[in-house]
XYZ file of C-alpha atoms in Angstrom:
228
model
C 0.582 -0.181 0.151
C 1.225 3.188 -1.098
C 4.534 1.719 -3.036
C 3.787 2.245 -5.811
C 2.397 5.325 -8.128
C 1.496 5.699 -11.310
C 1.527 9.668 -13.079
C 0.650 11.636 -15.916
C 1.143 15.637 -16.413
C 0.260 17.798 -19.230
C 1.995 20.852 -19.344
C 3.425 24.195 -21.289
C 3.878 27.446 -20.897
C 6.917 30.293 -22.178
C 10.478 30.930 -21.153
C 10.909 34.671 -21.083
C 15.298 34.119 -21.325
C 15.903 37.604 -19.579
C 20.470 38.572 -19.721
C 19.874 37.799 -15.839
C 18.420 33.901 -16.659
C 20.687 33.550 -19.354
C 24.250 34.634 -17.600
C 22.609 31.789 -14.781
C 23.589 28.857 -17.655
C 26.881 31.150 -19.911
C 28.784 33.470 -17.799
C 30.930 34.078 -21.236
C 27.969 35.852 -23.037
C 27.786 38.153 -24.484
C 25.496 41.081 -24.165
C 24.927 42.391 -27.613
C 23.111 39.022 -27.739
C 18.910 39.184 -28.984
C 16.921 38.085 -26.193
C 13.753 36.524 -27.249
C 11.015 34.201 -26.025
C 10.813 31.402 -26.021
C 7.678 28.005 -25.097
C 7.068 25.112 -25.270
C 3.503 25.041 -25.909
C 2.841 20.775 -25.444
C 4.845 18.833 -22.821
C 3.592 15.167 -21.331
C 4.915 12.854 -18.881
C 4.258 10.137 -17.243
C 6.052 6.777 -15.741
C 5.854 5.240 -12.492
C 8.064 5.547 -9.203
C 7.793 3.827 -5.727
C 9.505 2.808 -2.342
C 10.188 -0.215 -0.866
C 11.692 -0.897 2.679
C 11.121 3.057 3.120
C 14.460 3.339 2.534
C 14.748 2.253 -1.520
C 13.008 4.654 -4.348
C 12.677 4.343 -7.566
C 11.493 6.785 -10.240
C 10.352 5.978 -14.190
C 9.540 7.607 -16.957
C 8.924 8.252 -20.324
C 8.273 12.781 -21.726
C 7.702 14.040 -25.240
C 7.366 17.995 -25.160
C 7.171 20.824 -28.628
C 10.159 23.664 -27.885
C 9.926 26.356 -29.732
C 13.110 29.267 -29.399
C 15.187 26.667 -28.070
C 17.872 28.275 -27.253
C 21.211 27.341 -27.478
C 24.850 29.064 -27.185
C 26.964 29.204 -30.802
C 31.116 30.578 -30.306
C 31.207 33.177 -32.619
C 35.485 34.340 -33.978
C 36.137 37.608 -33.532
C 40.189 37.453 -34.906
C 41.614 35.176 -37.691
C 43.814 32.971 -35.336
C 40.436 32.099 -33.484
C 42.318 34.000 -30.284
C 38.414 35.623 -29.260
C 35.379 34.393 -29.605
C 32.108 35.487 -29.011
C 29.210 33.819 -27.783
C 25.614 34.355 -28.355
C 22.471 33.257 -27.509
C 20.359 30.947 -31.268
C 16.679 28.989 -30.677
C 15.344 26.871 -33.171
C 12.700 25.044 -32.945
C 12.629 20.528 -32.159
C 10.386 18.656 -30.506
C 11.539 16.171 -27.520
C 11.347 12.381 -26.470
C 13.188 11.969 -23.397
C 13.405 8.772 -21.719
C 14.777 8.058 -17.667
C 15.311 6.250 -14.242
C 16.382 6.716 -11.675
C 17.076 4.876 -8.461
C 18.262 6.002 -4.911
C 18.238 4.425 -0.916
C 18.643 5.709 2.072
C 20.042 4.856 5.220
C 21.152 7.220 8.521
C 25.482 6.912 7.227
C 24.695 6.075 4.053
C 22.518 6.464 0.498
C 23.624 7.070 -2.348
C 21.628 6.254 -6.517
C 22.097 6.280 -9.501
C 20.206 8.276 -12.616
C 19.840 8.482 -16.364
C 18.599 9.831 -19.474
C 18.118 9.675 -22.131
C 16.688 12.027 -25.224
C 16.008 12.132 -28.707
C 15.832 16.096 -30.621
C 14.390 16.368 -33.927
C 16.076 18.575 -36.698
C 16.233 22.538 -36.676
C 12.536 23.408 -38.067
C 12.551 27.421 -39.394
C 15.252 28.177 -36.867
C 19.053 30.175 -36.817
C 19.981 26.746 -36.818
C 20.807 25.083 -40.308
C 17.830 23.110 -40.527
C 18.768 19.237 -40.230
C 20.614 20.250 -36.963
C 20.617 19.004 -33.790
C 20.400 21.736 -30.625
C 23.211 22.571 -29.484
C 24.477 21.832 -26.522
C 21.555 19.038 -25.525
C 24.133 15.886 -24.034
C 21.468 13.508 -25.721
C 23.274 11.235 -22.748
C 23.708 11.516 -19.236
C 24.161 9.226 -16.915
C 25.134 9.982 -13.306
C 26.147 8.091 -9.611
C 26.778 9.097 -6.808
C 27.122 7.839 -2.875
C 27.605 9.613 0.738
C 28.745 8.849 4.256
C 28.463 10.576 7.246
C 29.914 9.504 11.440
C 27.301 10.858 13.172
C 26.083 13.598 11.139
C 29.645 14.821 11.545
C 31.878 13.423 8.908
C 30.542 14.399 5.613
C 32.148 12.558 2.827
C 30.744 11.767 -0.831
C 32.183 10.744 -4.499
C 29.823 12.074 -7.635
C 30.437 10.936 -11.494
C 28.708 13.045 -14.306
C 29.419 10.581 -17.102
C 27.626 12.286 -20.526
C 28.143 11.059 -24.368
C 29.176 13.589 -26.904
C 26.618 16.863 -28.655
C 27.050 18.584 -30.729
C 28.522 22.690 -29.502
C 28.473 24.359 -33.641
C 27.737 22.824 -37.049
C 29.972 19.963 -38.529
C 31.434 19.150 -34.678
C 30.887 17.585 -31.517
C 32.193 18.125 -28.220
C 33.398 14.513 -26.438
C 31.530 12.380 -23.960
C 32.888 12.508 -20.933
C 33.196 11.689 -17.682
C 33.125 14.079 -14.396
C 34.759 13.041 -11.785
C 33.955 14.531 -7.924
C 34.863 13.981 -4.104
C 33.933 16.073 -1.104
C 33.775 15.797 1.873
C 32.794 17.802 4.841
C 33.336 18.295 8.880
C 31.114 20.281 11.415
C 31.361 21.560 14.150
C 27.814 22.765 14.721
C 24.620 23.692 12.907
C 27.043 26.986 12.025
C 30.409 26.195 11.979
C 31.811 24.164 9.480
C 34.677 22.573 7.522
C 34.587 21.341 3.593
C 36.980 20.377 0.670
C 36.244 19.643 -3.273
C 38.164 17.646 -5.675
C 36.036 18.247 -9.150
C 37.266 16.495 -12.532
C 39.852 14.256 -11.315
C 39.990 11.918 -13.944
C 41.596 15.946 -16.193
C 38.233 15.185 -19.172
C 37.953 17.294 -21.270
C 34.440 18.608 -20.915
C 32.993 21.833 -23.552
C 29.998 22.914 -23.244
C 30.763 25.635 -25.301
C 31.671 26.967 -28.398
C 35.491 27.872 -28.334
C 35.424 27.291 -24.080
C 37.584 24.396 -22.430
C 35.665 23.972 -18.256
C 38.910 23.730 -15.928
C 40.821 20.827 -15.562
C 41.759 19.205 -11.370
C 40.909 20.953 -9.469
C 40.611 21.391 -5.253
C 38.217 23.748 -3.055
C 38.564 24.380 0.936
C 37.062 26.828 2.822
C 35.364 27.805 6.113
C 31.040 28.058 5.666
C 30.618 29.881 8.631
C 26.021 30.186 9.387
C 24.412 33.573 10.780
């Protein structure tokens, strides 16, 4: 009883795509980029989800959506030696079919989970993209895995892997697939004070979401968190 739910929903709406919203997705965007309102006039999603033993949770779903003015990013070279590049927003119309699943386990000291999704997009129509192109910057396949342990809710240690397939990011070019492996640790002195250490891209993968710009390689961050 109350361990399995079957669901379905129909939705849709507009996307304002203000400059501040675009900056949250792409901090290199040109201040002169064209801003357009996009929309998802039709979206339907359904699947089933449930739980077992109060600790295991799962969700399996499919989604179909129609996107108008789907925002992407395009790089334009500004110098012959490719040393300067400006990033602009571009827009195209696509349909999307996505299937995915997630499963998570959580206990008092340990939680872990995995999720994956596969998305198939139609070719561009009536857009600033060449007709026949897939949307730029949208990975067809993503697989995420994580695990986290805590000792008496004072010491926290976690590891996560974010795996993405090759992704079209500009005409005739796909960014390579990658695995972004990260770790994090935190020591909690009390509710208001803690120390943390985070490592990112430990496999030194070439991660590229936007043309001409690579994300940083192996990196570590340490710091103090204070809540007032």
